[in-house]
Coordinates of C-alpha atoms and ligand atoms in Angstrom, one line a residue:
M3 CA -36.3 -59.0 74.2
E4 CA -33.1 -57.5 71.9
P5 CA -35.1 -56.8 68.1
H6 CA -32.3 -58.3 66.1
L7 CA -32.6 -57.6 62.1
K8 CA -30.9 -59.0 58.9
T9 CA -30.1 -57.3 55.6
N10 CA -27.7 -57.8 53.3
V11 CA -25.2 -54.9 53.5
V12 CA -25.7 -52.8 56.7
I13 CA -24.6 -48.9 55.9
I14 CA -23.6 -46.7 59.0
G15 CA -23.5 -43.2 58.7
A16 CA -26.7 -41.0 56.2
G17 CA -24.5 -39.5 55.0
L18 CA -24.7 -38.0 51.0
T19 CA -22.2 -40.7 50.4
G20 CA -24.2 -43.2 52.7
L21 CA -27.6 -42.5 50.9
V22 CA -26.0 -42.4 47.6
T23 CA -24.6 -46.3 47.7
A24 CA -28.2 -47.0 49.5
H25 CA -29.9 -46.1 46.3
Y26 CA -27.9 -48.2 43.9
L27 CA -28.2 -50.8 45.7
L28 CA -32.0 -50.6 46.5
K29 CA -32.6 -50.2 43.2
S30 CA -30.9 -53.3 42.0
G31 CA -33.3 -55.9 44.9
I32 CA -30.4 -56.2 47.6
S33 CA -32.0 -55.3 50.9
V34 CA -30.4 -52.2 53.2
K35 CA -30.6 -50.1 56.8
I36 CA -28.6 -47.2 57.3
V37 CA -27.7 -46.6 61.1
E38 CA -27.5 -43.1 62.2
R39 CA -26.8 -41.2 64.5
N40 CA -28.0 -38.1 64.0
N41 CA -31.8 -37.3 64.2
R42 CA -31.9 -36.2 60.6
P43 CA -30.6 -37.2 57.6
G44 CA -27.8 -36.0 55.2
G45 CA -24.6 -35.4 57.7
V46 CA -22.9 -32.2 56.7
M47 CA -25.3 -31.3 54.2
Q48 CA -28.2 -29.4 54.9
T49 CA -31.0 -26.2 53.8
I50 CA -33.0 -24.1 56.1
K51 CA -34.8 -21.8 54.5
E52 CA -35.7 -18.5 56.0
Q53 CA -37.0 -14.9 55.3
G54 CA -36.9 -15.3 51.0
F55 CA -33.5 -16.7 52.2
T56 CA -32.0 -20.5 51.2
I57 CA -29.1 -20.2 53.5
E58 CA -26.6 -23.7 52.5
A59 CA -25.6 -25.1 55.7
G60 CA -21.9 -27.0 55.2
P61 CA -21.2 -27.0 51.1
N62 CA -22.8 -24.0 49.0
T63 CA -21.9 -25.8 45.0
G64 CA -20.4 -28.9 43.7
V65 CA -18.5 -29.4 40.6
V66 CA -20.0 -31.3 38.3
S67 CA -16.6 -33.4 38.2
H68 CA -17.6 -36.8 37.3
P69 CA -21.3 -38.4 34.8
E70 CA -21.9 -40.1 38.3
I71 CA -23.4 -36.7 39.0
V72 CA -25.3 -36.0 36.8
E73 CA -27.0 -39.9 35.9
L74 CA -27.2 -39.6 39.7
F75 CA -29.3 -36.2 39.1
E76 CA -31.4 -37.6 35.6
D77 CA -31.9 -40.8 38.7
L78 CA -33.9 -38.9 41.1
K79 CA -35.6 -36.0 38.1
A80 CA -38.8 -36.8 39.2
D81 CA -37.8 -35.1 42.2
C82 CA -34.6 -33.5 42.0
T83 CA -33.0 -30.5 39.8
I84 CA -29.7 -29.9 38.8
D85 CA -29.2 -26.6 39.5
I86 CA -26.7 -25.4 37.5
A87 CA -24.3 -21.9 38.3
N88 CA -25.0 -18.7 35.9
P89 CA -22.2 -17.5 34.0
E90 CA -20.8 -15.3 36.9
A91 CA -19.8 -18.2 38.4
K92 CA -16.8 -18.3 36.3
K93 CA -15.4 -15.2 37.8
R94 CA -12.9 -15.4 41.4
L95 CA -11.7 -12.7 42.9
I96 CA -8.3 -12.5 44.9
W97 CA -7.9 -9.8 47.7
K98 CA -4.4 -8.5 47.3
E99 CA -2.9 -5.4 49.4
G100 CA -7.0 -4.3 50.8
A101 CA -8.9 -4.9 47.4
W102 CA -10.0 -7.1 44.9
H103 CA -8.5 -8.8 41.5
A104 CA -10.6 -11.2 39.3
L105 CA -8.3 -14.3 38.9
P106 CA -7.7 -14.5 35.7
S107 CA -9.2 -16.2 33.7
G108 CA -6.2 -16.0 29.7
L109 CA -3.1 -14.6 28.4
F110 CA -4.7 -11.3 28.7
S111 CA -5.3 -11.0 32.0
A112 CA -2.6 -13.1 33.2
I113 CA 0.1 -10.4 32.1
N114 CA -2.2 -7.6 33.7
T115 CA -3.2 -9.0 36.9
P116 CA -1.3 -7.4 40.2
L117 CA -1.2 -10.8 41.2
F118 CA 1.7 -12.3 40.3
S119 CA 4.6 -11.3 40.3
F120 CA 7.1 -9.4 37.0
G121 CA 9.4 -12.1 36.8
D122 CA 6.4 -15.0 37.4
K123 CA 4.2 -13.9 34.7
F124 CA 7.6 -14.3 32.4
R125 CA 9.0 -17.7 34.2
I126 CA 4.9 -19.1 33.7
L127 CA 6.3 -19.1 29.2
G128 CA 8.5 -21.7 30.5
E129 CA 6.1 -24.7 32.1
P130 CA 5.9 -26.4 29.5
F131 CA 9.7 -26.9 29.0
R132 CA 10.4 -27.7 33.0
K133 CA 11.4 -31.3 34.1
K134 CA 8.5 -32.8 35.8
G135 CA 8.8 -33.5 39.2
T136 CA 10.5 -37.0 40.6
N137 CA 9.0 -37.1 44.7
P138 CA 5.7 -39.0 44.3
D139 CA 5.5 -37.4 48.0
E140 CA 5.6 -33.7 46.4
S141 CA 3.5 -31.0 48.5
I142 CA 1.5 -29.4 46.5
A143 CA 3.2 -26.0 47.6
E144 CA 6.6 -27.8 46.7
L145 CA 5.1 -28.5 43.1
V146 CA 3.6 -25.1 43.2
V147 CA 6.7 -23.1 42.5
R148 CA 9.3 -26.0 40.8
R149 CA 6.7 -25.9 38.2
M150 CA 5.2 -21.9 38.3
G151 CA 6.4 -19.2 40.6
K152 CA 6.2 -17.6 44.7
S153 CA 3.5 -15.0 43.4
Y154 CA 0.9 -18.2 42.2
L155 CA 1.7 -19.7 45.5
N156 CA 0.6 -17.1 47.3
Y157 CA -1.7 -15.6 45.8
A158 CA -3.7 -17.9 43.4
I159 CA -2.8 -21.9 44.5
D160 CA -2.8 -21.1 48.1
P161 CA -6.4 -19.1 48.6
F162 CA -7.9 -22.0 45.9
I163 CA -6.3 -24.9 48.6
S164 CA -8.1 -22.5 51.7
G165 CA -11.5 -22.5 49.8
I166 CA -11.3 -27.0 48.9
Y167 CA -9.5 -27.8 52.0
A168 CA -9.1 -25.1 54.4
G169 CA -6.2 -26.5 54.1
D170 CA -1.9 -25.9 54.1
P171 CA -0.4 -26.2 50.6
A172 CA 2.6 -27.0 51.8
K173 CA 1.7 -30.3 53.9
L174 CA -0.9 -31.6 51.3
V175 CA 0.7 -34.5 49.4
T176 CA -0.9 -33.4 45.4
R177 CA -1.0 -37.5 44.0
F178 CA -4.0 -37.6 46.9
A179 CA -5.1 -34.0 46.9
L180 CA -5.1 -33.4 43.7
P181 CA -5.1 -36.8 41.8
K182 CA -5.2 -35.4 38.6
L183 CA -2.6 -32.6 39.2
Y184 CA -0.5 -34.7 39.4
K185 CA -1.2 -37.3 36.9
L186 CA -1.6 -34.2 34.2
E187 CA 2.4 -33.2 35.3
Q188 CA 3.3 -36.5 34.8
T189 CA 1.7 -37.7 32.1
Y190 CA 2.1 -34.8 29.3
G191 CA 5.5 -33.6 31.5
S192 CA 3.0 -29.9 32.3
F193 CA 0.0 -28.0 33.3
I194 CA 0.1 -25.7 30.4
G195 CA 0.9 -28.5 27.5
G196 CA -1.3 -31.5 29.1
S197 CA -4.0 -28.9 29.5
I198 CA -4.1 -28.1 25.8
K199 CA -3.4 -31.9 24.7
K200 CA -6.3 -32.9 26.4
K201 CA -8.7 -30.5 25.3
S202 CA -7.7 -32.0 21.9
E203 CA -8.4 -35.7 22.8
P204 CA -11.7 -37.6 21.9
K205 CA -13.7 -37.9 24.9
E206 CA -15.7 -41.5 25.5
E207 CA -19.5 -39.5 25.1
R208 CA -19.7 -40.5 28.9
S209 CA -17.3 -38.6 30.6
K210 CA -19.0 -35.4 28.4
K211 CA -21.5 -35.1 31.9
A212 CA -18.1 -34.2 33.6
T213 CA -18.8 -30.5 32.3
R214 CA -16.8 -28.7 35.9
E215 CA -19.7 -26.1 35.3
V216 CA -20.6 -25.1 39.3
F217 CA -23.9 -27.3 40.6
S218 CA -26.1 -27.9 43.5
A219 CA -30.4 -28.6 43.6
K220 CA -33.0 -26.1 42.3
G221 CA -34.1 -24.9 46.0
G222 CA -31.1 -26.0 47.3
L223 CA -29.0 -29.2 48.2
Q224 CA -31.5 -30.6 50.4
N225 CA -34.2 -31.2 47.8
L226 CA -31.3 -34.1 47.1
I227 CA -30.6 -35.5 50.3
D228 CA -34.8 -34.9 50.4
S229 CA -35.3 -37.1 47.2
L230 CA -33.2 -39.8 47.5
V231 CA -34.3 -40.5 51.3
K232 CA -37.7 -40.2 49.3
S233 CA -35.9 -43.1 47.4
I234 CA -34.2 -45.6 50.0
G235 CA -37.9 -45.8 52.0
T236 CA -37.4 -43.2 55.4
E237 CA -38.3 -47.5 57.0
N238 CA -34.8 -48.5 55.9
I239 CA -33.0 -45.3 57.3
L240 CA -33.0 -45.9 61.3
L241 CA -32.0 -42.6 63.3
N242 CA -30.7 -41.3 66.3
C243 CA -28.8 -44.8 66.5
K244 CA -26.3 -44.1 69.7
D245 CA -23.4 -46.5 70.4
V246 CA -22.7 -47.8 67.6
A247 CA -20.7 -51.1 67.7
V248 CA -19.9 -54.1 65.2
S249 CA -18.5 -57.4 65.6
N250 CA -17.7 -60.3 63.6
D251 CA -18.8 -64.0 63.3
N252 CA -17.8 -66.1 60.9
K253 CA -17.9 -63.9 57.6
I254 CA -21.2 -62.3 59.3
F255 CA -21.2 -59.1 61.1
N256 CA -23.4 -58.0 63.3
T257 CA -23.8 -54.5 64.2
A258 CA -25.1 -53.5 67.3
F259 CA -26.7 -49.9 68.6
L260 CA -29.0 -48.2 71.2
M261 CA -32.1 -46.6 69.8
G262 CA -33.0 -44.9 72.7
N263 CA -32.4 -47.5 75.5
I264 CA -33.6 -49.9 73.4
P265 CA -30.7 -51.7 72.6
V266 CA -30.8 -53.4 69.1
S267 CA -29.1 -55.7 66.7
L268 CA -28.6 -56.5 62.7
T269 CA -26.9 -59.1 60.8
S270 CA -25.3 -58.7 57.7
E271 CA -22.9 -60.5 55.2
K272 CA -21.9 -56.8 54.3
I273 CA -21.2 -53.7 56.4
I274 CA -20.0 -50.3 55.1
S275 CA -18.6 -47.3 56.6
T276 CA -19.7 -44.1 55.3
A277 CA -18.4 -42.6 59.4
G278 CA -14.7 -40.5 58.8
G279 CA -12.4 -41.6 59.7
K280 CA -11.8 -40.8 63.8
E281 CA -14.4 -43.4 65.3
I282 CA -13.1 -46.4 63.6
D283 CA -11.8 -48.0 66.0
S284 CA -14.9 -47.7 68.4
L285 CA -17.2 -49.1 65.9
F286 CA -15.1 -51.9 64.5
P287 CA -12.9 -52.9 68.1
F288 CA -12.0 -55.5 66.1
I289 CA -9.4 -54.1 63.9
G290 CA -6.0 -54.5 65.1
Q291 CA -4.8 -51.3 66.5
E292 CA -1.8 -50.5 63.8
K293 CA -4.3 -50.4 61.5
I294 CA -6.7 -48.3 62.7
Q295 CA -3.9 -45.9 64.5
A296 CA -2.9 -45.5 60.4
I297 CA -6.4 -44.4 59.4
K298 CA -7.3 -42.5 62.0
Q299 CA -3.8 -40.3 62.7
L300 CA -6.2 -38.6 59.2
E301 CA -6.1 -35.0 60.1
Y302 CA -9.4 -32.6 59.7
A303 CA -9.6 -28.5 58.8
K304 CA -11.9 -26.8 61.6
V305 CA -14.4 -25.3 59.7
I306 CA -17.4 -22.4 61.1
Q307 CA -19.8 -20.9 58.5
V308 CA -21.6 -17.9 58.9
A309 CA -24.4 -18.0 56.2
L310 CA -25.5 -13.7 56.0
G311 CA -28.5 -12.2 54.5
Y312 CA -29.2 -8.7 53.7
R313 CA -32.4 -7.7 52.4
Q314 CA -31.6 -5.1 49.9
W315 CA -27.7 -5.2 49.8
K316 CA -25.4 -1.7 50.1
G317 CA -22.2 -3.3 49.2
I318 CA -19.7 -3.5 46.1
S319 CA -20.8 -5.4 43.5
V320 CA -20.6 -9.7 44.2
N321 CA -21.3 -10.7 40.5
A322 CA -19.2 -13.4 41.5
F323 CA -18.8 -16.8 42.9
G324 CA -16.9 -15.7 45.4
G325 CA -13.5 -14.8 46.8
L326 CA -10.3 -16.1 48.5
V327 CA -8.0 -14.8 50.8
P328 CA -5.0 -15.2 51.0
S329 CA -2.5 -17.0 54.0
K330 CA -0.4 -13.3 53.7
E331 CA -2.8 -11.8 53.2
K332 CA -3.2 -11.8 57.4
R333 CA -7.5 -11.8 57.0
R334 CA -9.6 -13.4 60.0
I335 CA -11.2 -14.3 56.7
L336 CA -10.5 -17.8 54.4
G337 CA -13.3 -16.2 51.7
V338 CA -16.8 -15.9 50.9
L339 CA -19.0 -16.9 48.3
F340 CA -21.2 -15.0 46.4
P341 CA -24.7 -17.7 46.4
S342 CA -28.0 -15.7 44.9
S343 CA -25.6 -13.8 42.0
F344 CA -24.9 -17.3 40.5
F345 CA -28.3 -19.2 41.3
E346 CA -31.9 -17.7 41.5
N347 CA -34.3 -17.2 44.3
R348 CA -31.6 -17.6 47.4
A349 CA -31.8 -14.1 48.4
P350 CA -34.8 -12.2 48.2
I351 CA -34.8 -9.9 44.5
G352 CA -31.6 -6.5 45.7
G353 CA -30.7 -8.4 48.2
A354 CA -27.9 -11.0 48.5
L355 CA -27.0 -14.1 50.2
L356 CA -23.3 -14.1 51.6
S357 CA -21.2 -17.5 53.0
V358 CA -18.3 -16.6 54.7
F359 CA -15.7 -19.5 55.5
L360 CA -13.4 -19.4 58.5
G361 CA -11.1 -21.6 60.9
G362 CA -9.6 -24.4 58.6
I363 CA -5.9 -26.1 59.2
K364 CA -4.5 -22.8 59.5
H365 CA -6.2 -21.0 62.2
D366 CA -7.6 -24.1 64.0
E367 CA -7.6 -21.3 67.6
F368 CA -11.3 -19.3 65.6
Y369 CA -13.1 -22.7 66.2
S370 CA -13.1 -22.0 70.2
L371 CA -14.5 -18.0 69.7
K372 CA -18.1 -17.6 70.9
D373 CA -20.6 -17.0 68.8
E374 CA -20.6 -13.3 69.3
E375 CA -16.8 -13.3 68.6
I376 CA -17.1 -15.6 65.2
Q377 CA -20.1 -12.7 64.4
L378 CA -18.4 -9.6 65.4
L379 CA -15.0 -11.0 63.5
V380 CA -17.4 -11.3 60.4
E381 CA -19.7 -8.3 60.5
E382 CA -15.5 -6.9 60.3
E383 CA -14.0 -8.2 58.0
I384 CA -17.6 -8.5 55.7
G385 CA -18.1 -4.3 56.0
E386 CA -14.3 -3.4 55.6
M387 CA -13.6 -6.2 52.9
L388 CA -17.4 -5.9 51.1
N389 CA -17.8 -2.4 52.2
V390 CA -20.9 -2.6 54.7
K391 CA -19.5 -1.0 57.5
G392 CA -22.3 -1.4 60.1
I393 CA -25.3 -2.9 57.8
K394 CA -26.4 -5.3 59.6
A395 CA -27.5 -8.2 58.8
D396 CA -31.1 -9.5 58.4
V397 CA -30.4 -13.2 58.5
L398 CA -27.3 -14.3 60.4
K399 CA -26.4 -17.9 60.9
I400 CA -23.3 -19.4 62.1
F401 CA -22.6 -23.3 61.7
R402 CA -19.6 -25.1 63.0
Y403 CA -17.8 -28.0 61.8
Q404 CA -15.4 -30.3 63.5
Y405 CA -14.3 -32.4 61.4
A406 CA -15.2 -30.8 58.1
I407 CA -12.4 -31.4 55.9
P408 CA -10.0 -34.3 55.9
Q409 CA -6.7 -33.2 55.1
Y410 CA -4.5 -35.7 52.4
T411 CA -1.0 -34.9 53.2
K412 CA 1.8 -37.8 53.3
T413 CA 0.2 -39.9 55.7
S414 CA -2.0 -41.0 53.5
E415 CA -0.2 -43.4 51.9
Q416 CA 0.0 -45.5 55.2
R417 CA -3.8 -44.9 55.6
L418 CA -4.9 -46.7 52.9
E419 CA -2.7 -48.8 52.5
A420 CA -4.8 -49.7 55.9
I421 CA -7.9 -50.3 54.3
S422 CA -6.9 -52.1 51.6
F423 CA -5.5 -54.8 54.1
V424 CA -9.3 -54.1 56.6
Q425 CA -11.4 -55.0 53.5
K426 CA -8.8 -57.8 52.7
N427 CA -8.8 -59.9 55.7
Y428 CA -13.2 -58.7 56.2
P429 CA -14.7 -59.5 52.9
G430 CA -17.3 -57.7 53.5
L431 CA -16.7 -54.5 55.2
I432 CA -16.0 -51.2 53.9
L433 CA -14.1 -48.5 54.6
A434 CA -15.6 -45.3 52.7
G435 CA -16.6 -42.2 52.6
N436 CA -13.9 -39.3 53.3
I437 CA -10.2 -41.5 54.2
R438 CA -10.4 -42.0 50.8
D439 CA -11.1 -41.6 47.1
G440 CA -11.6 -36.9 47.3
I441 CA -13.4 -34.7 49.3
G442 CA -16.0 -33.2 47.3
M443 CA -19.4 -33.8 46.9
G444 CA -18.8 -35.3 43.3
D445 CA -16.5 -37.6 44.8
R446 CA -19.0 -39.3 47.3
I447 CA -21.7 -39.3 44.6
K448 CA -18.6 -41.2 42.4
Q449 CA -17.2 -43.1 45.4
G450 CA -21.1 -44.5 46.8
R451 CA -21.8 -46.3 43.3
A452 CA -19.0 -47.1 42.5
I453 CA -19.3 -49.4 45.7
A454 CA -23.0 -50.3 45.0
E455 CA -21.9 -51.3 41.6
E456 CA -18.8 -53.4 43.1
I457 CA -21.2 -55.2 46.0
I458 CA -24.8 -55.8 42.6
N459 CA -21.5 -57.4 40.0
K460 CA -19.7 -59.8 43.0
Ligands
LIG526 C1 -18.5 -26.8 55.8 C2 -18.1 -27.8 54.6 C3 -18.3 -27.1 53.4 C4 -17.9 -27.7 52.6 N1 -17.9 -27.2 51.2 C5 -17.7 -28.0 49.8 C6 -18.4 -27.0 48.6 O1 -18.2 -26.4 48.6 N2 -18.0 -28.3 47.1 C7 -18.2 -30.5 47.7 O2 -17.9 -31.0 46.9 N3 -17.9 -30.5 49.1 C8 -17.9 -29.3 50.0 N4 -18.2 -30.3 51.2 C9 -17.5 -31.7 51.0 C10 -19.0 -31.9 51.4 O3 -20.3 -31.7 51.6 C11 -18.8 -34.0 51.4 O4 -17.6 -34.1 51.0 C12 -20.2 -34.3 51.8 O5 -21.4 -33.6 51.8 C13 -19.4 -35.5 52.8 O6 -21.0 -36.1 53.3 P1 -20.2 -38.5 53.7 O7 -21.4 -39.0 54.2 O8 -19.3 -38.8 53.2 O9 -19.7 -37.7 55.4 P2 -20.9 -37.2 55.7 O10 -21.5 -35.9 55.0 O11 -20.2 -36.4 57.2 O12 -21.8 -38.1 57.1 C14 -21.6 -38.8 57.6 C15 -22.3 -39.3 58.4 O13 -21.6 -40.3 59.3 C16 -22.6 -40.0 60.7 N5 -21.8 -41.2 61.9 C17 -20.5 -40.5 62.0 N6 -20.1 -41.2 62.4 C18 -20.9 -42.4 63.1 C19 -21.4 -42.9 64.3 N7 -20.5 -43.5 65.4 N8 -22.7 -43.5 64.1 C20 -23.8 -43.3 63.1 N9 -23.6 -42.5 62.4 C21 -22.6 -42.0 62.6 C22 -22.8 -38.6 60.9 O14 -23.9 -38.6 61.6 C23 -23.4 -38.6 59.3 O15 -24.8 -37.9 59.6 C24 -18.4 -29.4 52.1 C25 -18.0 -29.6 54.0 C26 -18.4 -28.5 53.9 C27 -17.8 -29.4 56.3

């Protein structure tokens, strides 16, 4: 007979979003089962330890952008500790015309930097007096050129967007992709004036926890995943679940799937999908085509990440967060992070760990390269850009993400409307994950907690 289980909530996906949601629900005594296709929890997050290197696959670091991040670590403190990056992480490098230059952090360095044009350096003085935008669908590129000038777009924002979204600032719509920046202009009329005013405004005690520092977990992000799994209990996380499909019968959801060859079904009053946008139709065949298409059209950037570990570092100084490469420079990598410079114990003493990113929305073609071709390309680029030509890395690992980073472009309005419509029409069904509410780990933690609280407080 087919195993049939009952639970209050089913969560599809044991990535960070699903695990955080389950952690808070279970803490309140609500029963949860997570249904995961993979053979391990964590989704795109995974830490690999090899030859003295602590290598992150997927995200290397997050930003303490919401108090929920700090509160999650407080909650898990018996098993996991937040790791805040040392001050080196404040230094960011940008590649221009054959060399790295520090991204200016203050007025004096902004005047002296070779990154921005002479005209734009003067133009910036007028930024507080420029009119605010009126087009709600303005792209990040349009906004930045309008307020700050083209060289800021090319040598600050374009590489910054590559680093976060692996995306194209001309396609990302500011109010969806960088909502805080959008609100800054809309509320205060200026980035510079708004930032100054915001600093002087009194802050609620809780929001002071959002320090905007760079974080990881001590020993690697896997420790955050492992601690969540421990709190949830492995009996509540069903792995290797194939062909997951949900049906809906009079406000009760039935989630059917195969575990090995055994068909299993779970009934619940609530179902939360954290699975992303691509398989929404096979997961929820009862949702109408029009709404499904509006969600499915969300485009994802493909990203290849290459970790390089050197037991003895002989290249240029890597005492910084990392280096980003503007599209205009026509290099083959998007950027490189230096995790061993700002977190302890990520590489043997005297060594260095690099995390190189390539591909993204502008360079889909790299995704189809073979591993040998990627290795060669990265060795050539890093060899030249960090002065380690001919020196082989002691450890080299390649990770591929076909649906790495969702792109919040102008289709976002339609997608968000479709999500609201579906949730209203099927009470108990929650469409979550990175199809809404932001792309970073902090956004996922905030969303997971908010969903759990909504269910708990109903
Ligand atoms: C290469 C890369 C670099 C990143 N860098 C950063 C960074 O520097 N800083 C930062 O803050 N964030 C970064 N992120 C984003 C961050 O990692 C994600 O926001 C977060 O980990 C996503 O968690 P999630 O649970 O929403 O999704 P996922 O981790 O994708 O988890 C979704 C889970 O659902 C499962 N699933 C999907 N479909 C089905 C199905 N049909 N049936 C059953 N299970 C299913 C998947 O197997 C997966 O385990 C990066 C992401 C990538 C890919």
